[in-house]
């Protein structure tokens, strides 16, 4: 498993992928895993990190959009299976479409906008100041999806509940996506910069924000620290259940967590490799696949029963495609 600079113990994106590997190994003790952390986050360096070890492993799990360029490498190494999370592969810089899959690459996108939508609803239904925000790492497509989903969730609550909750953005931290477009939001610019994460978190809290959705990998740890040092501020975790990370003395700052169920994807595909049913694929996993969600279990969140009911109702509509999440205007 090759990950971003925050490593497989980041308590978030990389770790959830790793947990899928560990579950497989627990059931198949003859299998082994080597975690490799690519230190820069640069796309070319990420592909090179995979190339350096491609001859040594049966399966390589690649965690993140920056690994999209493994397409050529996969074609050159047809006996190695690749699990690519958060991207479809590219060949010679061009993304491989759904009908032109690479036989030895299982690539999965997720509808992060759905999990972001639940987070936005949770924030809007729970804020006491009327100001909420999302903090992201880098404006990769998956991170931008979280941002737009969050904004749409707040907009949905404002429309259905007659509220006027504000999504706060700091122009100096606006994100630039992979096309060069300004997407707004609040971007740390890195997934492993806790110091800047804390600075950004404090700046948003100073603007009156009392609920922060944190989709920033290891940088998010700094936002958590800022919230713990403030009064009356809560965070919403991302990718995995981050309730344990919210412990703050006798209290907890985590309101809930938006989930992207990547561990199940990795675990299931590894089993397909084992039983010989593995096939290359480009898929986008959604609420209908139980691949997105939010934490509502008692003792793992601090949402009211009323808020949970309203988010559950919206989730049911998403599963039936009766809510469409797009970029908000």
PDB file of C-alpha atoms in Angstrom, residues 30-191:
ATOM      1  CA  UNK A  30      -0.046 -16.007   4.904  1.00  0.00           C
ATOM      2  CA  UNK A  31      -0.526 -12.602   3.293  1.00  0.00           C
ATOM      3  CA  UNK A  32       1.720  -9.683   4.215  1.00  0.00           C
ATOM      4  CA  UNK A  33       1.626  -5.936   3.650  1.00  0.00           C
ATOM      5  CA  UNK A  34       4.305  -3.279   3.325  1.00  0.00           C
ATOM      6  CA  UNK A  35       3.172   0.322   3.944  1.00  0.00           C
ATOM      7  CA  UNK A  36       5.092   2.823   1.819  1.00  0.00           C
ATOM      8  CA  UNK A  37       4.706   6.558   2.416  1.00  0.00           C
ATOM      9  CA  UNK A  38       5.387   8.840  -0.529  1.00  0.00           C
ATOM     10  CA  UNK A  39       6.863  11.900   1.151  1.00  0.00           C
ATOM     11  CA  UNK A  40       5.992  14.731  -1.247  1.00  0.00           C
ATOM     12  CA  UNK A  41       2.420  14.320  -2.489  1.00  0.00           C
ATOM     13  CA  UNK A  42       3.663  15.124  -5.997  1.00  0.00           C
ATOM     14  CA  UNK A  43       1.954  13.117  -8.742  1.00  0.00           C
ATOM     15  CA  UNK A  44       5.155  12.175 -10.595  1.00  0.00           C
ATOM     16  CA  UNK A  45       6.831  11.146  -7.341  1.00  0.00           C
ATOM     17  CA  UNK A  46       3.781   9.104  -6.373  1.00  0.00           C
ATOM     18  CA  UNK A  47       3.888   7.096  -9.602  1.00  0.00           C
ATOM     19  CA  UNK A  48       7.643   6.649  -9.217  1.00  0.00           C
ATOM     20  CA  UNK A  49       7.144   5.289  -5.698  1.00  0.00           C
ATOM     21  CA  UNK A  50       4.880   2.616  -7.151  1.00  0.00           C
ATOM     22  CA  UNK A  51       7.273   1.918 -10.027  1.00  0.00           C
ATOM     23  CA  UNK A  52      10.096   1.351  -7.550  1.00  0.00           C
ATOM     24  CA  UNK A  53       8.282  -1.617  -5.983  1.00  0.00           C
ATOM     25  CA  UNK A  54       6.004  -2.879  -8.744  1.00  0.00           C
ATOM     26  CA  UNK A  55       8.056  -6.054  -9.297  1.00  0.00           C
ATOM     27  CA  UNK A  56       7.953  -7.017  -5.620  1.00  0.00           C
ATOM     28  CA  UNK A  57       4.219  -7.383  -4.899  1.00  0.00           C
ATOM     29  CA  UNK A  58       1.141  -9.206  -6.177  1.00  0.00           C
ATOM     30  CA  UNK A  59      -1.174  -6.291  -5.410  1.00  0.00           C
ATOM     31  CA  UNK A  60      -0.477  -2.601  -4.867  1.00  0.00           C
ATOM     32  CA  UNK A  61      -3.083  -0.385  -3.221  1.00  0.00           C
ATOM     33  CA  UNK A  62      -2.656   3.233  -4.317  1.00  0.00           C
ATOM     34  CA  UNK A  63      -4.289   5.785  -2.022  1.00  0.00           C
ATOM     35  CA  UNK A  64      -5.296   8.973  -3.744  1.00  0.00           C
ATOM     36  CA  UNK A  65      -5.739  11.050  -6.868  1.00  0.00           C
ATOM     37  CA  UNK A  66      -2.002  11.655  -7.184  1.00  0.00           C
ATOM     38  CA  UNK A  67      -1.570   7.991  -8.213  1.00  0.00           C
ATOM     39  CA  UNK A  68      -3.757   8.334 -11.331  1.00  0.00           C
ATOM     40  CA  UNK A  69      -0.690   8.096 -13.568  1.00  0.00           C
ATOM     41  CA  UNK A  70      -0.120   4.394 -12.807  1.00  0.00           C
ATOM     42  CA  UNK A  71      -1.997   3.469 -15.993  1.00  0.00           C
ATOM     43  CA  UNK A  72       1.116   3.077 -18.141  1.00  0.00           C
ATOM     44  CA  UNK A  73       2.877   1.213 -15.332  1.00  0.00           C
ATOM     45  CA  UNK A  74      -0.041  -1.183 -15.000  1.00  0.00           C
ATOM     46  CA  UNK A  75      -0.030  -1.936 -18.718  1.00  0.00           C
ATOM     47  CA  UNK A  76       3.706  -2.640 -18.548  1.00  0.00           C
ATOM     48  CA  UNK A  77       3.215  -5.006 -15.568  1.00  0.00           C
ATOM     49  CA  UNK A  78       0.111  -7.067 -16.382  1.00  0.00           C
ATOM     50  CA  UNK A  79       0.805  -9.665 -13.664  1.00  0.00           C
ATOM     51  CA  UNK A  80       0.504  -7.087 -10.872  1.00  0.00           C
ATOM     52  CA  UNK A  81      -2.968  -6.089  -9.692  1.00  0.00           C
ATOM     53  CA  UNK A  82      -3.629  -2.466  -8.734  1.00  0.00           C
ATOM     54  CA  UNK A  83      -6.343  -1.058  -6.491  1.00  0.00           C
ATOM     55  CA  UNK A  84      -6.598   2.686  -7.145  1.00  0.00           C
ATOM     56  CA  UNK A  85      -8.706   4.695  -4.712  1.00  0.00           C
ATOM     57  CA  UNK A  86     -10.102   8.158  -5.509  1.00  0.00           C
ATOM     58  CA  UNK A  87      -9.220   8.177  -9.182  1.00  0.00           C
ATOM     59  CA  UNK A  88      -9.448   6.425 -12.490  1.00  0.00           C
ATOM     60  CA  UNK A  89      -6.096   5.666 -14.128  1.00  0.00           C
ATOM     61  CA  UNK A  90      -4.530   7.730 -16.865  1.00  0.00           C
ATOM     62  CA  UNK A  91      -2.476   6.478 -19.813  1.00  0.00           C
ATOM     63  CA  UNK A  92      -0.107   8.990 -21.376  1.00  0.00           C
ATOM     64  CA  UNK A  93      -1.868  11.696 -19.377  1.00  0.00           C
ATOM     65  CA  UNK A  94      -5.386  10.857 -20.586  1.00  0.00           C
ATOM     66  CA  UNK A  95      -7.933   9.422 -18.179  1.00  0.00           C
ATOM     67  CA  UNK A  96      -9.120   5.925 -19.034  1.00  0.00           C
ATOM     68  CA  UNK A  97     -12.904   5.994 -19.425  1.00  0.00           C
ATOM     69  CA  UNK A  98     -15.374   3.567 -17.901  1.00  0.00           C
ATOM     70  CA  UNK A  99     -15.642   1.560 -21.129  1.00  0.00           C
ATOM     71  CA  UNK A 100     -11.855   1.321 -21.604  1.00  0.00           C
ATOM     72  CA  UNK A 101     -10.739  -0.237 -18.340  1.00  0.00           C
ATOM     73  CA  UNK A 102      -7.242  -1.578 -17.751  1.00  0.00           C
ATOM     74  CA  UNK A 103      -7.544  -5.290 -17.040  1.00  0.00           C
ATOM     75  CA  UNK A 104      -5.323  -5.252 -13.927  1.00  0.00           C
ATOM     76  CA  UNK A 105      -6.588  -1.997 -12.349  1.00  0.00           C
ATOM     77  CA  UNK A 106      -9.651  -1.747 -10.129  1.00  0.00           C
ATOM     78  CA  UNK A 107     -10.236   1.992  -9.791  1.00  0.00           C
ATOM     79  CA  UNK A 108     -12.853   3.564  -7.551  1.00  0.00           C
ATOM     80  CA  UNK A 109     -14.213   7.041  -7.256  1.00  0.00           C
ATOM     81  CA  UNK A 110     -16.645   7.833  -4.457  1.00  0.00           C
ATOM     82  CA  UNK A 111     -19.507  10.286  -4.321  1.00  0.00           C
ATOM     83  CA  UNK A 112     -17.775  12.353  -1.632  1.00  0.00           C
ATOM     84  CA  UNK A 113     -20.307  15.087  -2.266  1.00  0.00           C
ATOM     85  CA  UNK A 114     -22.867  12.826  -0.572  1.00  0.00           C
ATOM     86  CA  UNK A 115     -20.825  12.462   2.617  1.00  0.00           C
ATOM     87  CA  UNK A 116     -20.101  16.189   2.461  1.00  0.00           C
ATOM     88  CA  UNK A 117     -23.824  16.808   2.083  1.00  0.00           C
ATOM     89  CA  UNK A 118     -24.555  14.896   5.302  1.00  0.00           C
ATOM     90  CA  UNK A 119     -21.812  16.891   7.040  1.00  0.00           C
ATOM     91  CA  UNK A 120     -23.280  20.162   5.779  1.00  0.00           C
ATOM     92  CA  UNK A 121     -26.718  19.191   7.008  1.00  0.00           C
ATOM     93  CA  UNK A 122     -25.296  18.161  10.391  1.00  0.00           C
ATOM     94  CA  UNK A 123     -23.449  21.462  10.734  1.00  0.00           C
ATOM     95  CA  UNK A 124     -26.415  23.601   9.730  1.00  0.00           C
ATOM     96  CA  UNK A 125     -28.794  21.720  12.023  1.00  0.00           C
ATOM     97  CA  UNK A 126     -26.392  21.999  14.983  1.00  0.00           C
ATOM     98  CA  UNK A 127     -24.729  25.441  14.817  1.00  0.00           C
ATOM     99  CA  UNK A 128     -25.509  27.985  17.509  1.00  0.00           C
ATOM    100  CA  UNK A 129     -23.679  30.900  15.860  1.00  0.00           C
ATOM    101  CA  UNK A 130     -25.151  30.432  12.394  1.00  0.00           C
ATOM    102  CA  UNK A 131     -21.656  30.168  10.899  1.00  0.00           C
ATOM    103  CA  UNK A 132     -20.013  26.938   9.703  1.00  0.00           C
ATOM    104  CA  UNK A 133     -17.060  26.056   7.481  1.00  0.00           C
ATOM    105  CA  UNK A 134     -15.243  23.254   5.718  1.00  0.00           C
ATOM    106  CA  UNK A 135     -11.450  22.925   5.842  1.00  0.00           C
ATOM    107  CA  UNK A 136      -9.800  20.956   3.035  1.00  0.00           C
ATOM    108  CA  UNK A 137      -6.272  19.783   2.231  1.00  0.00           C
ATOM    109  CA  UNK A 138      -5.564  20.160  -1.499  1.00  0.00           C
ATOM    110  CA  UNK A 139      -8.158  20.893  -4.187  1.00  0.00           C
ATOM    111  CA  UNK A 140      -8.003  17.438  -5.722  1.00  0.00           C
ATOM    112  CA  UNK A 141     -11.385  16.372  -7.186  1.00  0.00           C
ATOM    113  CA  UNK A 142     -12.304  14.246  -4.166  1.00  0.00           C
ATOM    114  CA  UNK A 143     -11.584  17.113  -1.755  1.00  0.00           C
ATOM    115  CA  UNK A 144     -13.530  19.599  -3.889  1.00  0.00           C
ATOM    116  CA  UNK A 145     -16.440  17.136  -3.912  1.00  0.00           C
ATOM    117  CA  UNK A 146     -16.477  17.239  -0.111  1.00  0.00           C
ATOM    118  CA  UNK A 147     -16.475  21.033  -0.182  1.00  0.00           C
ATOM    119  CA  UNK A 148     -19.332  21.362  -2.671  1.00  0.00           C
ATOM    120  CA  UNK A 149     -21.338  18.639  -0.938  1.00  0.00           C
ATOM    121  CA  UNK A 150     -20.965  20.436   2.390  1.00  0.00           C
ATOM    122  CA  UNK A 151     -22.080  23.723   0.872  1.00  0.00           C
ATOM    123  CA  UNK A 152     -25.085  22.002  -0.700  1.00  0.00           C
ATOM    124  CA  UNK A 153     -26.011  20.345   2.603  1.00  0.00           C
ATOM    125  CA  UNK A 154     -26.097  23.726   4.322  1.00  0.00           C
ATOM    126  CA  UNK A 155     -28.082  25.200   1.434  1.00  0.00           C
ATOM    127  CA  UNK A 156     -30.549  22.286   1.641  1.00  0.00           C
ATOM    128  CA  UNK A 157     -31.152  22.849   5.353  1.00  0.00           C
ATOM    129  CA  UNK A 158     -31.530  26.572   4.813  1.00  0.00           C
ATOM    130  CA  UNK A 159     -34.160  25.883   2.170  1.00  0.00           C
ATOM    131  CA  UNK A 160     -36.082  23.129   3.937  1.00  0.00           C
ATOM    132  CA  UNK A 161     -35.862  24.486   7.487  1.00  0.00           C
ATOM    133  CA  UNK A 162     -36.150  28.210   6.806  1.00  0.00           C
ATOM    134  CA  UNK A 163     -32.694  28.875   8.231  1.00  0.00           C
ATOM    135  CA  UNK A 164     -29.927  31.243   7.144  1.00  0.00           C
ATOM    136  CA  UNK A 165     -26.698  29.459   8.082  1.00  0.00           C
ATOM    137  CA  UNK A 166     -23.577  30.968   6.517  1.00  0.00           C
ATOM    138  CA  UNK A 167     -20.699  28.951   5.062  1.00  0.00           C
ATOM    139  CA  UNK A 168     -17.603  30.998   5.910  1.00  0.00           C
ATOM    140  CA  UNK A 169     -14.717  31.131   3.422  1.00  0.00           C
ATOM    141  CA  UNK A 170     -11.434  33.004   3.802  1.00  0.00           C
ATOM    142  CA  UNK A 171     -10.301  34.317   0.386  1.00  0.00           C
ATOM    143  CA  UNK A 172      -6.626  33.958   1.282  1.00  0.00           C
ATOM    144  CA  UNK A 173      -7.132  30.186   1.650  1.00  0.00           C
ATOM    145  CA  UNK A 174      -9.201  29.664  -1.513  1.00  0.00           C
ATOM    146  CA  UNK A 175      -8.386  26.483  -3.416  1.00  0.00           C
ATOM    147  CA  UNK A 176      -7.238  26.106  -7.011  1.00  0.00           C
ATOM    148  CA  UNK A 177      -8.354  22.833  -8.556  1.00  0.00           C
ATOM    149  CA  UNK A 178      -6.513  20.646 -11.057  1.00  0.00           C
ATOM    150  CA  UNK A 179      -7.936  22.675 -13.963  1.00  0.00           C
ATOM    151  CA  UNK A 180      -6.586  25.927 -12.489  1.00  0.00           C
ATOM    152  CA  UNK A 181     -10.035  27.169 -11.444  1.00  0.00           C
ATOM    153  CA  UNK A 182     -10.583  28.993  -8.159  1.00  0.00           C
ATOM    154  CA  UNK A 183     -13.030  26.852  -6.157  1.00  0.00           C
ATOM    155  CA  UNK A 184     -13.127  29.019  -3.037  1.00  0.00           C
ATOM    156  CA  UNK A 185     -13.352  27.155   0.246  1.00  0.00           C
ATOM    157  CA  UNK A 186     -10.633  26.961   2.878  1.00  0.00           C
ATOM    158  CA  UNK A 187      -7.610  24.925   1.733  1.00  0.00           C
ATOM    159  CA  UNK A 188      -4.513  24.219   3.815  1.00  0.00           C
ATOM    160  CA  UNK A 189      -2.578  23.415   0.631  1.00  0.00           C
ATOM    161  CA  UNK A 190      -1.237  20.156   2.054  1.00  0.00           C
ATOM    162  CA  UNK A 191      -2.484  16.970   3.702  1.00  0.00           C
TER     163      UNK A 191
END
